[in-house]
Amino acid sequence: MLEWSLIKLELTDVKGLGMAINALILAAGFGTRLRPLTLHTPKCLVEIAGLPLLEYWLQKLEKVGCKTVVINTHHLHEQIEEYIKKRSSNLLEIICTYEQELLGTARTLLENKCYFKQGTNLLLHGDNATDVNLGNFLRAHKIRPAECSLSMMTFTSNEPEKCGIVEVNKNGVVQEFHEKVSNPPNNQANAAIYAFDPDFVSRLESKEKQYKDFSLDVLPRFVGEIYAWPCNARVIDIGTPQNLEMARKLWSNVDMNKS
């Protein structure tokens, strides 16, 4: 594991919200659908508009005053660790944690739970490209319905049959999931960006010890306790050559972090 302390921010607010922030960026996958590109480059280091996708996420987290970032690694992990070492910015404490065997997205969170015992926490996928304003999402999480322990970002998908679609009640609380079905009930898709407080991790541990995949194993067990926040932004999983090309065209001359 690569670990070092840079500047630890004692965050007093996120635009006046009064929350300290930590984040887990999931970046351990093989990126098999992007081969041969990912045979030599980790998916999170694939470039869009001249910057690795991981860098966009780190800058977004800096912008909202994030304190600690954990990045799980596996495939070509040395490249990710070397990239973090060479970053010029020192606004984050960044911890790369190497998984000798892939744990799965839920197990990764539980294995690194010590970093998420305080403040407000974000769970992000390092292969998603988006121009969303994370500050707005964090504000929404702070005022989520009382029965919700997890906030999920959603977006309007042009291909809902290829996404995880959510149904919500009038308060935005998730009532049902539809994972890549042929006739989804709407086009509000899970963006795989989550916000949670420390009590969520404690509840996750108490509910089930064998969680592996966050979307498949965790989310269905928290139906009725997840607040879905619809973002007014583009979200693209760059996991296929077609989606990567789309993202590169969309942001060829635009900064994803301008918001």
mmCIF file of N, CA and C in Angstrom, residues 9-124:
data_model
loop_
_atom_site.group_PDB
_atom_site.id
_atom_site.type_symbol
_atom_site.label_atom_id
_atom_site.label_comp_id
_atom_site.label_asym_id
_atom_site.label_seq_id
_atom_site.Cartn_x
_atom_site.Cartn_y
_atom_site.Cartn_z
ATOM 1 N N LEU A 9 -6.701 18.858 5.302
ATOM 2 C CA LEU A 9 -7.600 19.994 5.441
ATOM 3 C C LEU A 9 -8.547 19.764 6.604
ATOM 4 N N GLU A 10 -8.596 20.681 7.515
ATOM 5 C CA GLU A 10 -9.612 20.639 8.551
ATOM 6 C C GLU A 10 -10.810 21.428 8.008
ATOM 7 N N LEU A 11 -11.660 20.715 7.317
ATOM 8 C CA LEU A 11 -12.747 21.356 6.587
ATOM 9 C C LEU A 11 -13.829 21.833 7.535
ATOM 10 N N THR A 12 -14.179 23.075 7.450
ATOM 11 C CA THR A 12 -15.261 23.603 8.278
ATOM 12 C C THR A 12 -16.571 23.671 7.511
ATOM 13 N N ASP A 13 -16.484 23.708 6.183
ATOM 14 C CA ASP A 13 -17.730 23.693 5.432
ATOM 15 C C ASP A 13 -17.493 23.298 3.986
ATOM 16 N N VAL A 14 -18.573 22.944 3.326
ATOM 17 C CA VAL A 14 -18.595 22.799 1.878
ATOM 18 C C VAL A 14 -19.596 23.839 1.418
ATOM 19 N N LYS A 15 -19.059 24.998 1.055
ATOM 20 C CA LYS A 15 -19.920 26.126 0.709
ATOM 21 C C LYS A 15 -20.912 26.394 1.829
ATOM 22 N N GLY A 16 -20.419 26.340 3.079
ATOM 23 C CA GLY A 16 -21.272 26.650 4.212
ATOM 24 C C GLY A 16 -22.060 25.494 4.792
ATOM 25 N N LEU A 17 -21.777 24.273 4.356
ATOM 26 C CA LEU A 17 -22.577 23.148 4.829
ATOM 27 C C LEU A 17 -22.073 22.528 6.121
ATOM 28 N N GLY A 18 -20.851 22.810 6.500
ATOM 29 C CA GLY A 18 -20.339 22.281 7.752
ATOM 30 C C GLY A 18 -20.079 20.792 7.734
ATOM 31 N N MET A 19 -19.410 20.277 6.717
ATOM 32 C CA MET A 19 -19.129 18.850 6.658
ATOM 33 C C MET A 19 -17.694 18.585 6.203
ATOM 34 N N ALA A 20 -17.069 17.596 6.842
ATOM 35 C CA ALA A 20 -15.776 17.098 6.384
ATOM 36 C C ALA A 20 -16.050 15.969 5.393
ATOM 37 N N ILE A 21 -15.195 15.832 4.385
ATOM 38 C CA ILE A 21 -15.473 14.907 3.290
ATOM 39 C C ILE A 21 -14.308 13.957 3.068
ATOM 40 N N ASN A 22 -14.655 12.690 2.859
ATOM 41 C CA ASN A 22 -13.705 11.664 2.455
ATOM 42 C C ASN A 22 -14.282 10.962 1.232
ATOM 43 N N ALA A 23 -13.435 10.304 0.450
ATOM 44 C CA ALA A 23 -13.931 9.662 -0.769
ATOM 45 C C ALA A 23 -13.203 8.361 -1.043
ATOM 46 N N LEU A 24 -13.932 7.414 -1.621
ATOM 47 C CA LEU A 24 -13.363 6.179 -2.141
ATOM 48 C C LEU A 24 -13.573 6.181 -3.646
ATOM 49 N N ILE A 25 -12.461 6.105 -4.387
ATOM 50 C CA ILE A 25 -12.529 5.999 -5.844
ATOM 51 C C ILE A 25 -12.207 4.564 -6.223
ATOM 52 N N LEU A 26 -13.145 3.896 -6.874
ATOM 53 C CA LEU A 26 -12.952 2.518 -7.301
ATOM 54 C C LEU A 26 -12.202 2.501 -8.635
ATOM 55 N N ALA A 27 -11.018 1.903 -8.635
ATOM 56 C CA ALA A 27 -10.169 1.975 -9.825
ATOM 57 C C ALA A 27 -9.369 0.696 -10.048
ATOM 58 N N ALA A 28 -9.913 -0.435 -9.615
ATOM 59 C CA ALA A 28 -9.132 -1.673 -9.642
ATOM 60 C C ALA A 28 -9.403 -2.562 -10.853
ATOM 61 N N GLY A 29 -10.395 -2.224 -11.651
ATOM 62 C CA GLY A 29 -10.822 -3.124 -12.721
ATOM 63 C C GLY A 29 -9.832 -3.279 -13.866
ATOM 64 N N PHE A 30 -10.055 -4.316 -14.664
ATOM 65 C CA PHE A 30 -9.173 -4.617 -15.790
ATOM 66 C C PHE A 30 -9.498 -3.807 -17.042
ATOM 67 N N GLY A 31 -10.711 -3.319 -17.158
ATOM 68 C CA GLY A 31 -11.086 -2.581 -18.362
ATOM 69 C C GLY A 31 -11.034 -3.443 -19.604
ATOM 70 N N THR A 32 -11.554 -4.661 -19.505
ATOM 71 C CA THR A 32 -11.420 -5.620 -20.606
ATOM 72 C C THR A 32 -12.081 -5.151 -21.900
ATOM 73 N N ARG A 33 -13.163 -4.407 -21.800
ATOM 74 C CA ARG A 33 -13.863 -3.972 -23.015
ATOM 75 C C ARG A 33 -13.089 -2.898 -23.770
ATOM 76 N N LEU A 34 -12.106 -2.297 -23.116
ATOM 77 C CA LEU A 34 -11.296 -1.259 -23.780
ATOM 78 C C LEU A 34 -9.959 -1.790 -24.289
ATOM 79 N N ARG A 35 -9.766 -3.081 -24.218
ATOM 80 C CA ARG A 35 -8.530 -3.627 -24.764
ATOM 81 C C ARG A 35 -8.486 -3.418 -26.269
ATOM 82 N N PRO A 36 -7.302 -3.159 -26.856
ATOM 83 C CA PRO A 36 -5.962 -3.295 -26.276
ATOM 84 C C PRO A 36 -5.468 -2.075 -25.485
ATOM 85 N N LEU A 37 -6.249 -0.976 -25.456
ATOM 86 C CA LEU A 37 -5.801 0.230 -24.760
ATOM 87 C C LEU A 37 -5.458 -0.061 -23.304
ATOM 88 N N THR A 38 -6.307 -0.822 -22.638
ATOM 89 C CA THR A 38 -6.117 -1.053 -21.205
ATOM 90 C C THR A 38 -5.155 -2.202 -20.892
ATOM 91 N N LEU A 39 -4.558 -2.791 -21.910
ATOM 92 C CA LEU A 39 -3.495 -3.759 -21.655
ATOM 93 C C LEU A 39 -2.262 -3.070 -21.081
ATOM 94 N N HIS A 40 -2.134 -1.797 -21.405
ATOM 95 C CA HIS A 40 -0.951 -1.048 -20.983
ATOM 96 C C HIS A 40 -1.283 0.202 -20.171
ATOM 97 N N THR A 41 -2.573 0.556 -20.077
ATOM 98 C CA THR A 41 -2.991 1.752 -19.349
ATOM 99 C C THR A 41 -4.185 1.421 -18.463
ATOM 100 N N PRO A 42 -4.101 1.685 -17.171
ATOM 101 C CA PRO A 42 -5.284 1.472 -16.321
ATOM 102 C C PRO A 42 -6.439 2.344 -16.804
ATOM 103 N N LYS A 43 -7.640 1.835 -16.676
ATOM 104 C CA LYS A 43 -8.798 2.562 -17.207
ATOM 105 C C LYS A 43 -8.918 3.952 -16.612
ATOM 106 N N CYS A 44 -8.604 4.116 -15.339
ATOM 107 C CA CYS A 44 -8.748 5.424 -14.709
ATOM 108 C C CYS A 44 -7.704 6.428 -15.188
ATOM 109 N N LEU A 45 -6.658 5.946 -15.870
ATOM 110 C CA LEU A 45 -5.637 6.853 -16.404
ATOM 111 C C LEU A 45 -5.803 7.112 -17.894
ATOM 112 N N VAL A 46 -6.865 6.568 -18.478
ATOM 113 C CA VAL A 46 -7.175 6.895 -19.871
ATOM 114 C C VAL A 46 -7.493 8.383 -19.960
ATOM 115 N N GLU A 47 -6.952 9.036 -20.963
ATOM 116 C CA GLU A 47 -7.073 10.498 -21.048
ATOM 117 C C GLU A 47 -8.319 10.958 -21.791
ATOM 118 N N ILE A 48 -8.860 12.050 -21.304
ATOM 119 C CA ILE A 48 -9.942 12.784 -21.968
ATOM 120 C C ILE A 48 -9.535 14.243 -21.968
ATOM 121 N N ALA A 49 -9.504 14.844 -23.129
ATOM 122 C CA ALA A 49 -9.110 16.254 -23.271
ATOM 123 C C ALA A 49 -7.768 16.524 -22.587
ATOM 124 N N GLY A 50 -6.845 15.578 -22.717
ATOM 125 C CA GLY A 50 -5.482 15.811 -22.253
ATOM 126 C C GLY A 50 -5.187 15.473 -20.812
ATOM 127 N N LEU A 51 -6.202 15.015 -20.061
ATOM 128 C CA LEU A 51 -5.986 14.662 -18.666
ATOM 129 C C LEU A 51 -6.520 13.263 -18.376
ATOM 130 N N PRO A 52 -5.849 12.505 -17.508
ATOM 131 C CA PRO A 52 -6.413 11.213 -17.097
ATOM 132 C C PRO A 52 -7.753 11.408 -16.404
ATOM 133 N N LEU A 53 -8.659 10.482 -16.604
ATOM 134 C CA LEU A 53 -9.972 10.592 -15.973
ATOM 135 C C LEU A 53 -9.847 10.692 -14.460
ATOM 136 N N LEU A 54 -8.896 9.976 -13.887
ATOM 137 C CA LEU A 54 -8.676 10.045 -12.444
ATOM 138 C C LEU A 54 -8.382 11.467 -11.987
ATOM 139 N N GLU A 55 -7.648 12.212 -12.783
ATOM 140 C CA GLU A 55 -7.297 13.579 -12.411
ATOM 141 C C GLU A 55 -8.525 14.466 -12.326
ATOM 142 N N TYR A 56 -9.489 14.261 -13.226
ATOM 143 C CA TYR A 56 -10.730 15.042 -13.140
ATOM 144 C C TYR A 56 -11.430 14.792 -11.813
ATOM 145 N N TRP A 57 -11.462 13.525 -11.392
ATOM 146 C CA TRP A 57 -12.098 13.212 -10.119
ATOM 147 C C TRP A 57 -11.359 13.849 -8.955
ATOM 148 N N LEU A 58 -10.042 13.766 -8.980
ATOM 149 C CA LEU A 58 -9.268 14.347 -7.880
ATOM 150 C C LEU A 58 -9.473 15.860 -7.814
ATOM 151 N N GLN A 59 -9.544 16.512 -8.948
ATOM 152 C CA GLN A 59 -9.773 17.959 -8.951
ATOM 153 C C GLN A 59 -11.175 18.290 -8.461
ATOM 154 N N LYS A 60 -12.152 17.465 -8.818
ATOM 155 C CA LYS A 60 -13.507 17.689 -8.308
ATOM 156 C C LYS A 60 -13.532 17.583 -6.782
ATOM 157 N N LEU A 61 -12.821 16.599 -6.269
ATOM 158 C CA LEU A 61 -12.780 16.397 -4.819
ATOM 159 C C LEU A 61 -12.036 17.534 -4.129
ATOM 160 N N GLU A 62 -10.987 18.023 -4.745
ATOM 161 C CA GLU A 62 -10.290 19.189 -4.192
ATOM 162 C C GLU A 62 -11.222 20.393 -4.129
ATOM 163 N N LYS A 63 -12.029 20.531 -5.148
ATOM 164 C CA LYS A 63 -12.901 21.694 -5.258
ATOM 165 C C LYS A 63 -13.932 21.753 -4.139
ATOM 166 N N VAL A 64 -14.387 20.579 -3.671
ATOM 167 C CA VAL A 64 -15.370 20.581 -2.584
ATOM 168 C C VAL A 64 -14.697 20.456 -1.214
ATOM 169 N N GLY A 65 -13.364 20.507 -1.181
ATOM 170 C CA GLY A 65 -12.661 20.486 0.090
ATOM 171 C C GLY A 65 -12.502 19.115 0.701
ATOM 172 N N CYS A 66 -12.419 18.087 -0.134
ATOM 173 C CA CYS A 66 -12.249 16.730 0.374
ATOM 174 C C CYS A 66 -10.956 16.623 1.172
ATOM 175 N N LYS A 67 -10.985 15.797 2.209
ATOM 176 C CA LYS A 67 -9.851 15.632 3.111
ATOM 177 C C LYS A 67 -8.999 14.423 2.728
ATOM 178 N N THR A 68 -9.612 13.262 2.636
ATOM 179 C CA THR A 68 -8.898 12.013 2.372
ATOM 180 C C THR A 68 -9.531 11.283 1.194
ATOM 181 N N VAL A 69 -8.697 10.777 0.294
ATOM 182 C CA VAL A 69 -9.156 9.989 -0.841
ATOM 183 C C VAL A 69 -8.474 8.627 -0.796
ATOM 184 N N VAL A 70 -9.270 7.576 -0.814
ATOM 185 C CA VAL A 70 -8.756 6.214 -0.924
ATOM 186 C C VAL A 70 -9.012 5.739 -2.348
ATOM 187 N N ILE A 71 -7.980 5.191 -2.994
ATOM 188 C CA ILE A 71 -8.105 4.654 -4.348
ATOM 189 C C ILE A 71 -7.739 3.174 -4.287
ATOM 190 N N ASN A 72 -8.683 2.302 -4.610
ATOM 191 C CA ASN A 72 -8.320 0.882 -4.644
ATOM 192 C C ASN A 72 -7.738 0.545 -6.006
ATOM 193 N N THR A 73 -6.723 -0.303 -6.027
ATOM 194 C CA THR A 73 -6.010 -0.622 -7.266
ATOM 195 C C THR A 73 -5.802 -2.118 -7.382
ATOM 196 N N HIS A 74 -5.555 -2.545 -8.597
ATOM 197 C CA HIS A 74 -5.207 -3.951 -8.865
ATOM 198 C C HIS A 74 -4.466 -4.020 -10.199
ATOM 199 N N HIS A 75 -5.209 -3.928 -11.291
ATOM 200 C CA HIS A 75 -4.619 -4.003 -12.629
ATOM 201 C C HIS A 75 -3.693 -2.809 -12.872
ATOM 202 N N LEU A 76 -2.428 -3.098 -13.211
ATOM 203 C CA LEU A 76 -1.431 -2.055 -13.493
ATOM 204 C C LEU A 76 -1.365 -1.026 -12.362
ATOM 205 N N HIS A 77 -1.437 -1.522 -11.135
ATOM 206 C CA HIS A 77 -1.511 -0.621 -9.982
ATOM 207 C C HIS A 77 -0.295 0.281 -9.846
ATOM 208 N N GLU A 78 0.872 -0.192 -10.314
ATOM 209 C CA GLU A 78 2.084 0.624 -10.192
ATOM 210 C C GLU A 78 1.950 1.950 -10.938
ATOM 211 N N GLN A 79 1.254 1.926 -12.061
ATOM 212 C CA GLN A 79 1.084 3.164 -12.832
ATOM 213 C C GLN A 79 0.238 4.185 -12.083
ATOM 214 N N ILE A 80 -0.799 3.704 -11.416
ATOM 215 C CA ILE A 80 -1.647 4.610 -10.649
ATOM 216 C C ILE A 80 -0.860 5.191 -9.483
ATOM 217 N N GLU A 81 -0.121 4.345 -8.779
ATOM 218 C CA GLU A 81 0.677 4.813 -7.649
ATOM 219 C C GLU A 81 1.716 5.830 -8.092
ATOM 220 N N GLU A 82 2.334 5.581 -9.235
ATOM 221 C CA GLU A 82 3.343 6.514 -9.741
ATOM 222 C C GLU A 82 2.709 7.835 -10.143
ATOM 223 N N TYR A 83 1.528 7.773 -10.721
ATOM 224 C CA TYR A 83 0.837 9.011 -11.101
ATOM 225 C C TYR A 83 0.535 9.854 -9.870
ATOM 226 N N ILE A 84 0.048 9.211 -8.813
ATOM 227 C CA ILE A 84 -0.274 9.947 -7.584
ATOM 228 C C ILE A 84 0.987 10.570 -6.995
ATOM 229 N N LYS A 85 2.082 9.856 -7.021
ATOM 230 C CA LYS A 85 3.342 10.388 -6.494
ATOM 231 C C LYS A 85 3.760 11.666 -7.211
ATOM 232 N N LYS A 86 3.490 11.727 -8.502
ATOM 233 C CA LYS A 86 3.987 12.831 -9.321
ATOM 234 C C LYS A 86 3.019 14.006 -9.402
ATOM 235 N N ARG A 87 1.824 13.880 -8.835
ATOM 236 C CA ARG A 87 0.874 14.991 -8.897
ATOM 237 C C ARG A 87 1.462 16.234 -8.235
ATOM 238 N N SER A 88 1.244 17.364 -8.847
ATOM 239 C CA SER A 88 1.792 18.614 -8.311
ATOM 240 C C SER A 88 0.930 19.189 -7.195
ATOM 241 N N SER A 89 -0.361 18.873 -7.195
ATOM 242 C CA SER A 89 -1.248 19.415 -6.173
ATOM 243 C C SER A 89 -1.045 18.684 -4.852
ATOM 244 N N ASN A 90 -1.172 19.402 -3.753
ATOM 245 C CA ASN A 90 -0.997 18.791 -2.437
ATOM 246 C C ASN A 90 -2.189 19.067 -1.523
ATOM 247 N N LEU A 91 -3.377 19.133 -2.116
ATOM 248 C CA LEU A 91 -4.564 19.480 -1.337
ATOM 249 C C LEU A 91 -5.266 18.266 -0.735
ATOM 250 N N LEU A 92 -4.827 17.072 -1.085
ATOM 251 C CA LEU A 92 -5.501 15.866 -0.626
ATOM 252 C C LEU A 92 -4.517 14.927 0.058
ATOM 253 N N GLU A 93 -5.013 14.190 1.036
ATOM 254 C CA GLU A 93 -4.300 13.008 1.512
ATOM 255 C C GLU A 93 -4.811 11.845 0.667
ATOM 256 N N ILE A 94 -3.928 11.244 -0.120
ATOM 257 C CA ILE A 94 -4.325 10.192 -1.052
ATOM 258 C C ILE A 94 -3.706 8.870 -0.614
ATOM 259 N N ILE A 95 -4.543 7.857 -0.511
ATOM 260 C CA ILE A 95 -4.113 6.535 -0.071
ATOM 261 C C ILE A 95 -4.469 5.535 -1.162
ATOM 262 N N CYS A 96 -3.456 4.915 -1.756
ATOM 263 C CA CYS A 96 -3.690 3.853 -2.726
ATOM 264 C C CYS A 96 -3.606 2.517 -2.007
ATOM 265 N N THR A 97 -4.654 1.727 -2.110
ATOM 266 C CA THR A 97 -4.666 0.435 -1.444
ATOM 267 C C THR A 97 -4.765 -0.673 -2.486
ATOM 268 N N TYR A 98 -3.716 -1.478 -2.560
ATOM 269 C CA TYR A 98 -3.606 -2.522 -3.572
ATOM 270 C C TYR A 98 -4.360 -3.776 -3.149
ATOM 271 N N GLU A 99 -5.181 -4.304 -4.041
ATOM 272 C CA GLU A 99 -5.902 -5.539 -3.804
ATOM 273 C C GLU A 99 -5.238 -6.655 -4.602
ATOM 274 N N GLN A 100 -4.644 -7.600 -3.906
ATOM 275 C CA GLN A 100 -3.976 -8.701 -4.593
ATOM 276 C C GLN A 100 -4.985 -9.516 -5.392
ATOM 277 N N GLU A 101 -6.169 -9.668 -4.828
ATOM 278 C CA GLU A 101 -7.305 -10.248 -5.534
ATOM 279 C C GLU A 101 -8.456 -9.255 -5.431
ATOM 280 N N LEU A 102 -9.183 -9.080 -6.521
ATOM 281 C CA LEU A 102 -10.270 -8.111 -6.522
ATOM 282 C C LEU A 102 -11.309 -8.468 -5.460
ATOM 283 N N LEU A 103 -11.648 -7.481 -4.636
ATOM 284 C CA LEU A 103 -12.569 -7.713 -3.526
ATOM 285 C C LEU A 103 -14.025 -7.543 -3.920
ATOM 286 N N GLY A 104 -14.275 -6.736 -4.943
ATOM 287 C CA GLY A 104 -15.639 -6.339 -5.255
ATOM 288 C C GLY A 104 -15.923 -4.983 -4.650
ATOM 289 N N THR A 105 -16.820 -4.229 -5.245
ATOM 290 C CA THR A 105 -17.016 -2.830 -4.866
ATOM 291 C C THR A 105 -17.527 -2.659 -3.441
ATOM 292 N N ALA A 106 -18.390 -3.546 -2.980
ATOM 293 C CA ALA A 106 -18.899 -3.438 -1.606
ATOM 294 C C ALA A 106 -17.844 -3.867 -0.600
ATOM 295 N N ARG A 107 -17.155 -4.963 -0.887
ATOM 296 C CA ARG A 107 -16.136 -5.449 0.034
ATOM 297 C C ARG A 107 -14.986 -4.459 0.149
ATOM 298 N N THR A 108 -14.659 -3.771 -0.933
ATOM 299 C CA THR A 108 -13.614 -2.748 -0.874
ATOM 300 C C THR A 108 -13.974 -1.664 0.127
ATOM 301 N N LEU A 109 -15.230 -1.226 0.101
ATOM 302 C CA LEU A 109 -15.672 -0.210 1.056
ATOM 303 C C LEU A 109 -15.533 -0.724 2.487
ATOM 304 N N LEU A 110 -15.973 -1.927 2.736
ATOM 305 C CA LEU A 110 -15.922 -2.475 4.086
ATOM 306 C C LEU A 110 -14.485 -2.701 4.548
ATOM 307 N N GLU A 111 -13.619 -3.121 3.649
ATOM 308 C CA GLU A 111 -12.222 -3.350 4.019
ATOM 309 C C GLU A 111 -11.495 -2.045 4.352
ATOM 310 N N ASN A 112 -12.003 -0.930 3.840
ATOM 311 C CA ASN A 112 -11.383 0.375 4.089
ATOM 312 C C ASN A 112 -12.253 1.264 4.971
ATOM 313 N N LYS A 113 -13.109 0.648 5.749
ATOM 314 C CA LYS A 113 -14.088 1.391 6.555
ATOM 315 C C LYS A 113 -13.433 2.348 7.547
ATOM 316 N N CYS A 114 -12.189 2.096 7.925
ATOM 317 C CA CYS A 114 -11.518 2.956 8.910
ATOM 318 C C CYS A 114 -11.373 4.394 8.418
ATOM 319 N N TYR A 115 -11.400 4.600 7.108
ATOM 320 C CA TYR A 115 -11.258 5.943 6.559
ATOM 321 C C TYR A 115 -12.598 6.680 6.481
ATOM 322 N N PHE A 116 -13.689 5.996 6.809
ATOM 323 C CA PHE A 116 -15.018 6.576 6.618
ATOM 324 C C PHE A 116 -15.821 6.574 7.918
ATOM 325 N N LYS A 117 -15.112 6.781 9.023
ATOM 326 C CA LYS A 117 -15.727 6.786 10.347
ATOM 327 C C LYS A 117 -16.199 8.158 10.784
ATOM 328 N N GLN A 118 -15.919 9.183 9.977
ATOM 329 C CA GLN A 118 -16.370 10.522 10.336
ATOM 330 C C GLN A 118 -16.648 11.332 9.078
ATOM 331 N N GLY A 119 -17.388 12.401 9.262
ATOM 332 C CA GLY A 119 -17.681 13.279 8.134
ATOM 333 C C GLY A 119 -18.675 12.680 7.162
ATOM 334 N N THR A 120 -18.698 13.254 5.971
ATOM 335 C CA THR A 120 -19.544 12.776 4.881
ATOM 336 C C THR A 120 -18.650 12.110 3.855
ATOM 337 N N ASN A 121 -19.096 10.986 3.324
ATOM 338 C CA ASN A 121 -18.254 10.171 2.466
ATOM 339 C C ASN A 121 -18.864 10.002 1.082
ATOM 340 N N LEU A 122 -17.987 9.891 0.097
ATOM 341 C CA LEU A 122 -18.400 9.688 -1.280
ATOM 342 C C LEU A 122 -17.825 8.372 -1.790
ATOM 343 N N LEU A 123 -18.608 7.663 -2.565
ATOM 344 C CA LEU A 123 -18.170 6.460 -3.257
ATOM 345 C C LEU A 123 -18.317 6.719 -4.748
ATOM 346 N N LEU A 124 -17.202 6.623 -5.477
ATOM 347 C CA LEU A 124 -17.173 7.001 -6.884
ATOM 348 C C LEU A 124 -16.547 5.894 -7.720
#
